[in-house]
Amino acid sequence: MPDASNSSAPRQLDVAIVGGGLAGLYAIHRLRGIGLKVRAYEAGSGIGGTWFWNRYPGARCDVESLEYSYSFSEELQQDWKWPERYGTQPEILKYINHVADRFDLRRDVQLDTRIKSAVFDDKANRWTLKTEAGEEIQARYVVMAAGNLSTPRVPDFKGIQSFKGKWYHTGLWPHEGVDFTGKRVGVIGTGSSGVQMIPIIAQQARQLTVFQRTANFSLPARNGPMGEEKERRHKAEYAARRAAAMETPFAIGGHPKPTQKTLDVPEAERLETYEAKWAEGGSISYLYSYTDLLVSKEANDTASEFVRNKIRSMVKDPKTAELLAPKDHPIGTKRLCLDTNYYETYNRPNVTLVGVRSDPIQEITPTGVKLASGATYEFDALVFATGFDAMTGALKEIDVRTTAGAVLRDHWEGGPLTYLGLMVSGFPNMFVVTGPGSPGVKTQMIASIEQHVDWIADAIDHLGKHQLDRIEPTPKAEMDWVHHVNQVADSTLYPLANSWYMGANIPGKPRVFMPYVGGFDRYKKQCDAVAAKGYEGFSLSRHDAAAARS
Ligand code: NAP
């Protein structure tokens, strides 16, 4: 087998994996398990993906630790001890590194390696990947595990390079950390990252100014140490709990399915329910209060108004409270944030909220920020919590094409097209993990990763066992799936929000609802049924490279 380290011949693999995060690592483990030669290529200098890059103060998962972890090894899930209800970034990264060592995954991860292009040779039936450093890799299959929120985006503000202080993006946080003590800090963005970070920076900074374009709903996380009894009980029923999670829309167990419609319940009882969920903390529980919160605007209004009233009661200055109370989208239609002391932070004398919806940021000046009205703010440091080119950004950064003339960037020009979020028509033998058209980002992500990778491994195994070597979705199956994804989204309130689910945070990006919101449970059943019917909607074939050449 030629080795790129001592020869110029391309490395030959069964499967090339793009990404060394939670998805890429599980893909190594699972695909190795069926005897394939695999290797993952990771742009970072360490494994962990999202949890490697997003080191901003307060970074923490908003799904409970006992759920947000791999389920593929009973020993692993029994052994690992999560110290808190929600894992911090350092704790989750430690866990990922433990998994890599425990399952000997590192030897198949190549760090500091960004894939620039992936070209499928239609005749040879092989993918050739090229790295930024010029290395070539050939593989029978490619698994794109490059993440949905892995292309950080700083808005194209005029003058940004002229800023004399230091500036940071939450998704590219310096490893050595940042000390804001005594500094005047500006934070732009109030999504999940901003909401987690703002209370921590407020404790350090001399003065913190938050620029908010859209007020977001945030619920209290109610984080705390992992109770011993809770952990013991959970671990005693781990397998059953994981199985139960598979039967839910968010792939998260432990929350009884709602049975009632919101407006069928008397107001006083409804408020009691919201109050109890608010006290319990977490977002799933709240959105699971009633069956119709994400499909009926009238129903949703009751849950939205409850949270707006909480904000009004927590924030002392009425003007700031009103600015923080979201009114332009139903609760849950943008990613619901979880926080610790977010709203209370605005009661601190050193914190100011500036609404930039009506008076947008016009430019970054050498000393700070200037708004369209001419108002200026001076800072020592600026933090962009401005999000990512979500769901399609990472794949569009790679020049993916085939010798038959298909170009992924062109194919997705009007929005991403996939079948089941798993494959793209015209791009044989290329799988995508939790991509657009899949429910991944709307679920407990690790559960979706495992489900996707298991499906992919089974598909490759099936091909091998039937002497087949090519799989791709039919254009019709792809169009039907995209249509279904849109239809399901249109039957909900999700499209009412300008969210990254819609590509709305990136100027010029097509407004298409990208995730599948029909629920993990329904999606998994559909994937299983497709496989059981001999991969319905896919065309499977045997490609004889020698015959094709003659
Ligand atoms: P985000 O949700 O996309 O938020 C970006 C923020 O920047 C928004 O408030 C946005 O305003 C603002 N913004 C963007 N461009 C702007 C401009 N030109 N002027 C003013 N404001 C601007 O990004 P994120 O907070 O990094 O979160 C992304 C996703 O990552 C989350 O939704 C979640 O799925 C995941 N995440 C999860 C956790 C967790 O598990 N706890 C933590 C962090 C992130 P608009 O809303 O008006 O666009």
XYZ file of C-alpha atoms and ligand atoms in Angstrom:
598
model
C 0.000 0.000 0.000
C 1.613 3.302 -1.024
C 2.003 5.768 1.797
C 1.907 9.513 1.112
C 4.495 10.102 3.829
C 7.275 8.419 1.868
C 6.093 8.518 -1.727
C 4.168 10.848 -3.980
C 1.614 8.172 -4.818
C -1.796 8.947 -3.323
C -2.777 7.145 -0.154
C -5.390 4.496 -0.942
C -8.360 4.087 1.370
C -11.698 2.397 1.471
C -13.230 5.434 3.126
C -11.892 8.969 3.483
C -13.595 10.864 6.288
C -13.632 14.648 6.301
C -13.647 15.890 9.890
C -12.316 14.683 13.223
C -15.176 15.729 15.479
C -17.783 13.545 17.132
C -19.042 12.334 13.727
C -15.656 11.663 12.149
C -14.413 9.772 15.199
C -17.458 7.532 15.385
C -17.188 6.916 11.634
C -13.600 5.669 12.120
C -14.706 3.291 14.840
C -17.786 1.990 13.062
C -16.280 1.598 9.589
C -13.153 -0.041 10.934
C -15.488 -2.467 12.649
C -16.629 -3.769 9.248
C -13.053 -4.223 8.107
C -12.560 -1.027 6.091
C -9.372 0.966 5.787
C -10.300 4.484 6.839
C -8.673 7.785 7.701
C -10.122 11.071 8.911
C -8.775 14.456 7.871
C -9.162 17.239 10.399
C -8.332 20.912 9.827
C -7.749 21.581 13.529
C -4.629 20.766 15.473
C -6.711 18.565 17.746
C -9.763 16.330 17.542
C -13.210 17.352 18.759
C -14.680 19.594 16.045
C -17.134 22.063 17.577
C -15.749 21.342 21.026
C -12.198 21.944 19.872
C -12.924 25.349 18.348
C -15.641 26.912 20.514
C -13.688 27.748 23.663
C -15.370 31.029 24.496
C -16.082 31.729 28.177
C -19.145 29.819 29.368
C -19.234 27.408 26.389
C -21.338 24.481 27.450
C -23.730 21.991 25.882
C -27.438 22.721 26.222
C -28.390 19.036 26.221
C -27.847 17.164 29.477
C -24.550 15.288 29.720
C -26.102 11.881 30.367
C -27.907 12.254 27.025
C -25.231 14.153 25.077
C -22.717 11.335 24.844
C -22.054 8.281 22.699
C -24.282 5.280 23.240
C -22.379 2.749 21.155
C -20.436 1.318 24.090
C -22.252 0.326 27.272
C -18.897 0.179 29.123
C -18.032 3.700 28.023
C -21.353 5.172 29.100
C -21.178 3.358 32.418
C -17.573 4.348 33.132
C -17.621 8.015 32.202
C -18.526 10.380 35.035
C -20.052 13.719 34.071
C -19.525 16.183 36.902
C -22.427 18.490 36.028
C -25.928 18.398 34.564
C -24.611 20.083 31.382
C -21.076 19.472 30.129
C -18.666 22.384 29.783
C -16.547 22.688 26.657
C -13.357 21.507 28.431
C -15.205 18.551 29.960
C -16.714 17.468 26.623
C -13.362 17.819 24.883
C -11.782 15.687 27.620
C -14.486 13.058 27.011
C -13.876 13.086 23.246
C -10.147 12.627 23.797
C -10.863 9.787 26.200
C -13.029 8.089 23.563
C -10.289 8.519 20.933
C -7.735 6.861 23.224
C -10.046 4.175 24.518
C -10.975 3.022 21.015
C -7.546 3.694 19.499
C -8.942 6.179 16.992
C -6.030 8.634 16.824
C -3.885 6.539 14.513
C -6.462 7.140 11.773
C -6.838 10.883 12.259
C -4.615 13.268 10.345
C -4.634 16.658 12.095
C -3.796 20.079 10.648
C -5.125 18.884 7.316
C -7.799 20.801 5.485
C -9.411 19.120 2.493
C -9.624 21.568 -0.407
C -11.190 19.437 -3.113
C -12.903 16.113 -3.660
C -13.316 14.837 -7.204
C -15.135 11.663 -8.158
C -13.707 9.886 -11.181
C -16.708 8.410 -12.871
C -14.667 5.852 -14.794
C -12.356 4.725 -12.034
C -15.222 4.865 -9.510
C -12.953 6.557 -6.981
C -12.788 9.785 -5.104
C -9.577 11.812 -5.070
C -9.260 14.276 -2.215
C -6.630 16.990 -2.141
C -5.417 18.668 1.003
C -4.398 22.301 1.312
C -0.772 21.109 1.543
C -1.138 19.259 -1.773
C -1.393 15.670 -0.518
C -3.660 13.383 -2.539
C -5.857 10.657 -1.126
C -7.897 8.165 -3.103
C -10.879 6.402 -1.640
C -13.801 4.258 -2.718
C -16.149 6.212 -0.472
C -16.146 9.620 1.183
C -17.903 10.462 4.428
C -18.413 14.178 4.928
C -18.398 14.705 8.682
C -17.395 18.348 8.509
C -20.024 19.736 10.873
C -23.012 22.027 10.533
C -21.718 24.925 12.569
C -18.056 24.815 11.642
C -17.667 27.766 9.273
C -17.476 30.795 11.583
C -18.759 33.980 10.107
C -17.846 37.558 10.910
C -20.195 39.962 9.114
C -18.622 41.966 6.371
C -18.423 45.148 8.461
C -16.606 48.033 6.859
C -13.417 48.970 8.711
C -13.011 45.756 10.679
C -9.311 45.509 9.915
C -8.766 49.052 11.196
C -9.811 48.172 14.768
C -6.840 48.846 17.065
C -7.974 46.615 19.915
C -8.212 42.802 19.811
C -11.197 41.059 18.258
C -12.397 37.483 18.532
C -15.007 35.128 17.092
C -16.620 32.648 19.494
C -15.968 29.792 17.072
C -12.245 30.515 16.751
C -11.432 31.256 20.354
C -7.729 31.453 21.353
C -6.554 28.339 23.178
C -4.803 30.339 25.831
C -8.076 32.093 26.739
C -8.733 35.806 26.934
C -8.617 37.934 30.054
C -11.094 40.808 29.811
C -10.323 42.139 33.287
C -10.584 45.908 33.373
C -11.386 46.126 29.647
C -14.153 47.856 27.718
C -15.682 45.019 25.710
C -18.252 45.009 22.907
C -20.145 41.806 22.083
C -22.025 41.557 18.790
C -24.635 38.800 18.633
C -27.088 37.272 21.073
C -27.547 33.687 19.853
C -26.640 30.644 21.980
C -22.945 31.586 22.059
C -23.547 35.221 23.051
C -26.115 34.272 25.669
C -23.686 31.854 27.342
C -20.712 34.163 27.174
C -22.204 37.533 28.132
C -22.762 36.769 31.870
C -19.158 35.561 32.233
C -17.554 38.457 30.366
C -19.715 40.865 32.378
C -18.039 39.622 35.557
C -14.585 40.425 34.177
C -14.966 43.482 31.999
C -14.935 47.045 33.233
C -17.716 47.840 30.797
C -19.640 45.458 28.552
C -21.807 46.663 25.684
C -23.997 44.099 23.928
C -25.205 44.803 20.392
C -28.437 42.925 19.803
C -30.092 42.673 16.391
C -32.738 40.085 17.272
C -33.861 39.346 20.800
C -33.731 35.598 21.425
C -35.724 33.470 23.796
C -33.564 31.926 26.493
C -34.600 29.575 29.278
C -32.734 28.908 32.504
C -30.435 25.884 32.276
C -30.512 25.260 36.044
C -27.105 23.713 35.806
C -25.603 22.107 38.874
C -23.481 19.202 40.038
C -24.583 15.785 38.807
C -26.525 14.226 41.641
C -25.176 10.786 42.588
C -28.630 9.284 42.788
C -29.652 10.753 39.439
C -26.526 9.340 37.811
C -27.013 5.928 39.423
C -30.627 5.681 38.315
C -29.843 6.849 34.793
C -26.965 4.423 34.391
C -29.019 1.527 35.732
C -31.434 2.030 32.826
C -29.059 3.439 30.232
C -29.865 1.060 27.387
C -33.609 1.409 27.854
C -33.291 5.191 28.083
C -31.284 5.349 24.859
C -33.882 3.172 23.133
C -36.691 5.400 24.417
C -34.865 8.491 23.112
C -34.954 6.965 19.602
C -38.737 7.128 19.782
C -38.826 10.894 20.314
C -38.613 13.812 17.870
C -35.477 15.299 19.454
C -33.766 11.974 20.248
C -33.783 12.966 23.893
C -35.415 10.733 26.466
C -36.769 11.383 29.922
C -39.547 13.809 28.995
C -43.095 12.490 28.891
C -44.724 13.011 25.488
C -47.229 15.843 25.538
C -50.811 14.723 25.149
C -52.862 17.915 25.250
C -53.331 20.868 22.959
C -52.351 24.161 24.537
C -55.672 25.917 24.317
C -57.623 22.907 25.570
C -56.025 23.550 28.957
C -57.381 26.294 31.269
C -55.052 29.282 31.488
C -54.272 28.886 35.184
C -53.237 25.269 34.685
C -51.181 26.210 31.641
C -49.289 28.860 33.556
C -48.611 26.352 36.312
C -47.151 23.959 33.738
C -44.918 26.653 32.211
C -43.854 27.702 35.699
C -42.887 24.135 36.616
C -40.890 23.720 33.392
C -39.190 27.075 33.943
C -38.189 25.919 37.423
C -36.951 22.567 36.096
C -34.719 24.188 33.441
C -33.854 22.980 29.948
C -35.479 23.653 26.619
C -36.900 20.297 25.543
C -39.135 20.046 28.567
C -40.602 23.496 27.895
C -41.259 22.890 24.196
C -42.776 19.541 25.143
C -45.446 21.167 27.325
C -48.178 20.709 24.709
C -48.565 18.964 21.377
C -49.031 22.056 19.232
C -46.514 24.631 20.456
C -44.503 24.481 17.241
C -47.432 24.289 14.854
C -50.060 26.720 16.168
C -49.247 30.401 16.485
C -52.053 30.957 18.982
C -50.748 28.125 21.150
C -47.174 29.312 20.823
C -48.159 32.854 21.820
C -49.012 31.598 25.313
C -45.572 30.016 25.786
C -43.805 33.013 24.225
C -45.681 35.491 26.392
C -44.867 33.507 29.537
C -41.150 33.891 28.816
C -41.500 37.553 27.833
C -43.152 38.165 31.210
C -40.304 36.355 32.964
C -37.832 38.648 31.189
C -39.862 41.686 32.237
C -39.787 40.483 35.833
C -36.037 39.767 35.842
C -34.702 42.883 34.127
C -35.098 45.994 36.236
C -34.887 48.660 33.534
C -38.217 48.437 31.631
C -36.719 49.713 28.355
C -33.946 47.115 28.420
C -36.470 44.431 29.371
C -38.685 45.305 26.391
C -35.687 45.260 24.064
C -34.745 41.807 25.385
C -38.286 40.410 25.056
C -38.491 38.687 21.633
C -41.525 39.683 19.605
C -40.600 38.862 16.035
C -40.622 35.079 16.132
C -42.493 32.320 17.983
C -40.562 30.644 20.788
C -38.639 27.571 19.590
C -38.544 28.591 15.908
C -35.023 29.955 16.306
C -32.707 27.757 18.312
C -33.887 28.191 21.895
C -31.011 29.315 24.122
C -30.235 28.043 27.609
C -28.514 30.344 30.035
C -27.242 30.959 33.498
C -28.017 34.522 34.647
C -28.317 35.943 31.137
C -31.193 38.340 31.706
C -30.057 39.225 35.246
C -26.720 40.313 33.793
C -28.432 43.384 32.319
C -29.086 44.599 35.882
C -25.346 45.060 36.407
C -24.171 48.652 36.317
C -21.334 47.756 33.913
C -23.580 46.209 31.221
C -25.442 48.075 28.468
C -27.719 46.676 25.768
C -27.845 48.430 22.401
C -30.535 47.469 19.880
C -29.109 47.426 16.377
C -32.246 46.349 14.517
C -33.443 49.934 14.062
C -29.971 51.469 14.148
C -27.599 48.934 12.532
C -23.855 48.757 12.921
C -22.464 50.812 10.088
C -18.770 50.214 10.562
C -16.024 49.161 12.887
C -13.747 52.104 13.545
C -10.158 52.056 14.865
C -11.575 52.622 18.362
C -14.857 50.734 18.316
C -18.277 50.594 16.703
C -20.253 53.190 14.788
C -23.997 52.845 14.192
C -25.982 54.165 11.241
C -27.296 57.029 13.414
C -23.704 58.167 13.966
C -23.588 56.947 17.607
C -20.118 55.638 18.493
C -18.825 53.236 21.170
C -15.211 52.772 22.208
C -13.725 49.383 23.071
C -10.508 47.641 24.004
C -11.856 44.334 22.677
C -14.654 43.201 20.376
C -16.260 39.773 20.370
C -18.203 38.495 17.397
C -20.819 35.980 18.529
C -22.198 36.218 15.012
C -22.571 32.535 14.209
C -21.754 30.324 11.269
C -22.473 29.655 7.615
C -24.614 26.825 8.901
C -25.289 23.410 7.399
C -23.865 24.031 3.924
C -20.832 26.238 4.695
C -18.299 23.486 5.357
C -19.182 21.451 2.259
C -19.321 24.469 -0.007
C -15.803 25.405 1.079
C -14.605 22.143 -0.458
C -14.565 21.983 -4.243
C -16.701 18.855 -4.630
C -17.218 17.724 -8.216
C -17.255 14.708 -10.518
C -15.576 14.011 -13.841
C -19.094 13.590 -15.235
C -19.533 17.324 -14.741
C -21.473 17.657 -11.484
C -20.364 20.483 -9.162
C -21.779 20.523 -5.636
C -21.732 24.323 -5.329
C -23.829 24.540 -8.530
C -26.133 21.702 -7.532
C -26.837 23.518 -4.265
C -26.999 27.012 -5.729
C -30.692 27.391 -4.922
C -30.358 25.622 -1.560
C -29.098 22.199 -0.520
C -30.575 19.116 -2.227
C -30.129 15.726 -0.595
C -31.934 12.450 -0.224
C -32.542 11.783 3.485
C -29.777 14.274 4.194
C -27.436 11.351 3.584
C -26.471 11.537 -0.088
C -26.631 13.895 -3.060
C -27.714 12.845 -6.540
C -24.908 12.995 -9.084
C -22.264 12.459 -6.378
C -21.914 8.686 -6.031
C -20.365 7.110 -2.955
C -20.315 10.388 -1.001
C -22.174 10.311 2.289
C -23.008 13.262 4.500
C -23.407 13.022 8.272
C -26.272 15.080 9.787
C -26.354 17.384 6.777
C -29.178 19.470 5.336
C -32.349 17.436 4.892
C -31.589 15.427 8.017
C -32.989 16.208 11.469
C -29.459 16.307 12.985
C -29.307 19.905 14.209
C -32.793 19.627 15.684
C -31.866 16.629 17.808
C -29.406 15.387 20.380
C -26.617 15.553 17.858
C -24.628 12.509 18.982
C -27.693 10.277 18.628
C -28.147 11.526 15.071
C -24.455 11.041 14.333
C -24.597 7.433 15.492
C -27.793 6.773 13.527
C -26.368 8.311 10.330
C -22.996 6.584 10.579
C -24.629 3.221 11.353
C -26.840 3.619 8.285
C -23.826 4.535 6.132
C -21.790 1.582 7.431
C -24.691 -0.781 6.755
C -25.067 0.617 3.227
C -21.371 0.144 2.416
C -21.479 -3.328 3.933
C -24.560 -4.162 1.863
C -22.797 -3.074 -1.334
C -19.767 -5.227 -0.534
C -21.869 -8.275 0.289
C -23.736 -7.973 -3.025
C -20.599 -7.371 -5.126
C -21.742 -3.809 -5.768
C -19.558 -0.753 -5.508
C -21.618 2.306 -6.327
C -24.576 3.983 -4.649
C -26.262 7.269 -5.368
C -29.755 8.641 -4.925
C -31.997 8.972 -7.957
C -32.789 12.599 -8.832
C -36.473 11.817 -8.263
C -35.910 10.448 -4.753
C -33.859 13.539 -3.960
C -36.524 15.934 -5.264
C -39.281 14.049 -3.438
C -37.319 14.214 -0.182
C -36.560 17.926 -0.540
C -40.245 18.507 -1.256
C -41.180 16.496 1.848
C -38.678 18.405 4.015
C -40.209 21.681 2.853
C -43.753 20.473 3.257
C -43.097 19.373 6.822
C -41.381 22.670 7.639
C -44.281 24.614 6.109
C -46.729 22.791 8.353
C -44.894 24.212 11.385
C -44.075 27.680 12.680
C -40.343 27.317 11.931
C -40.366 29.276 8.658
C -41.725 32.320 10.525
C -38.288 33.010 12.002
C -35.254 34.440 10.255
C -32.931 31.746 11.506
C -29.770 30.002 10.425
C -32.041 27.000 9.749
C -33.264 29.141 6.811
C -29.857 30.522 5.864
C -31.229 33.908 6.898
C -28.112 34.931 8.829
C -25.956 35.007 5.703
C -26.686 37.832 3.272
C -27.360 36.362 -0.197
C -27.741 32.750 0.991
C -30.846 31.069 -0.487
C -33.766 31.114 1.957
C -34.541 27.432 2.171
C -35.482 25.589 5.333
C -32.601 23.126 5.672
C -33.186 20.704 8.578
C -35.856 18.005 8.552
C -38.282 18.853 11.343
C -40.500 15.774 11.044
C -38.736 14.350 14.101
C -35.857 11.967 14.688
C -38.216 9.055 15.380
C -40.023 9.429 12.062
C -36.766 10.011 10.178
C -35.041 6.948 11.609
C -38.005 4.763 10.663
C -37.866 6.165 7.129
C -34.099 5.472 6.835
C -34.599 1.932 8.146
C -37.488 1.303 5.750
C -35.461 2.559 2.782
C -32.626 0.165 3.660
C -35.031 -2.734 4.265
C -36.495 -2.209 0.788
C -33.073 -2.697 -0.803
C -32.157 1.009 -0.573
C -35.271 2.358 -2.201
C -34.662 5.627 -4.021
C -30.971 4.851 -4.471
C -29.432 3.345 -7.539
C -26.952 0.619 -6.661
C -24.615 -0.759 -9.272
C -21.439 -2.613 -9.957
C -18.883 -0.557 -11.702
C -16.267 -2.437 -13.627
C -13.403 0.016 -13.972
C -11.476 -2.213 -16.361
C -14.447 -2.568 -18.705
C -15.122 1.145 -18.623
C -11.553 1.906 -19.718
C -11.609 -0.457 -22.694
P -26.308 32.426 15.961
O -27.342 31.704 16.711
O -26.371 32.416 14.481
O -26.308 33.916 16.498
C -25.601 34.926 15.844
C -25.965 36.254 16.442
O -25.244 37.278 15.771
C -27.440 36.570 16.265
O -27.881 37.258 17.407
C -27.426 37.477 15.047
O -28.538 38.324 14.938
C -26.157 38.263 15.316
N -25.653 38.908 14.116
C -25.226 38.315 12.977
N -24.864 39.242 12.084
C -25.069 40.447 12.670
C -24.898 41.787 12.250
N -24.463 42.084 11.020
N -25.201 42.777 13.117
C -25.672 42.481 14.340
N -25.850 41.232 14.801
C -25.565 40.232 13.964
O -24.834 31.917 16.342
P -24.323 31.206 17.692
O -24.810 31.936 18.871
O -22.873 30.995 17.570
O -25.070 29.826 17.691
C -25.142 29.032 16.526
C -25.690 27.679 16.891
O -24.653 26.905 17.497
C -26.790 27.681 17.914
O -28.041 27.988 17.373
C -26.699 26.273 18.439
O -27.298 25.362 17.579
C -25.201 26.056 18.454
N -24.680 26.407 19.781
C -25.054 25.611 20.814
C -24.624 25.923 22.073
C -25.041 25.059 23.184
O -25.176 23.872 23.060
N -25.298 25.614 24.302
C -23.831 27.019 22.310
C -23.451 27.807 21.232
C -23.895 27.489 19.962
P -29.844 37.831 14.136
O -30.515 36.840 15.023
O -30.604 39.057 13.896
O -29.355 37.197 12.856
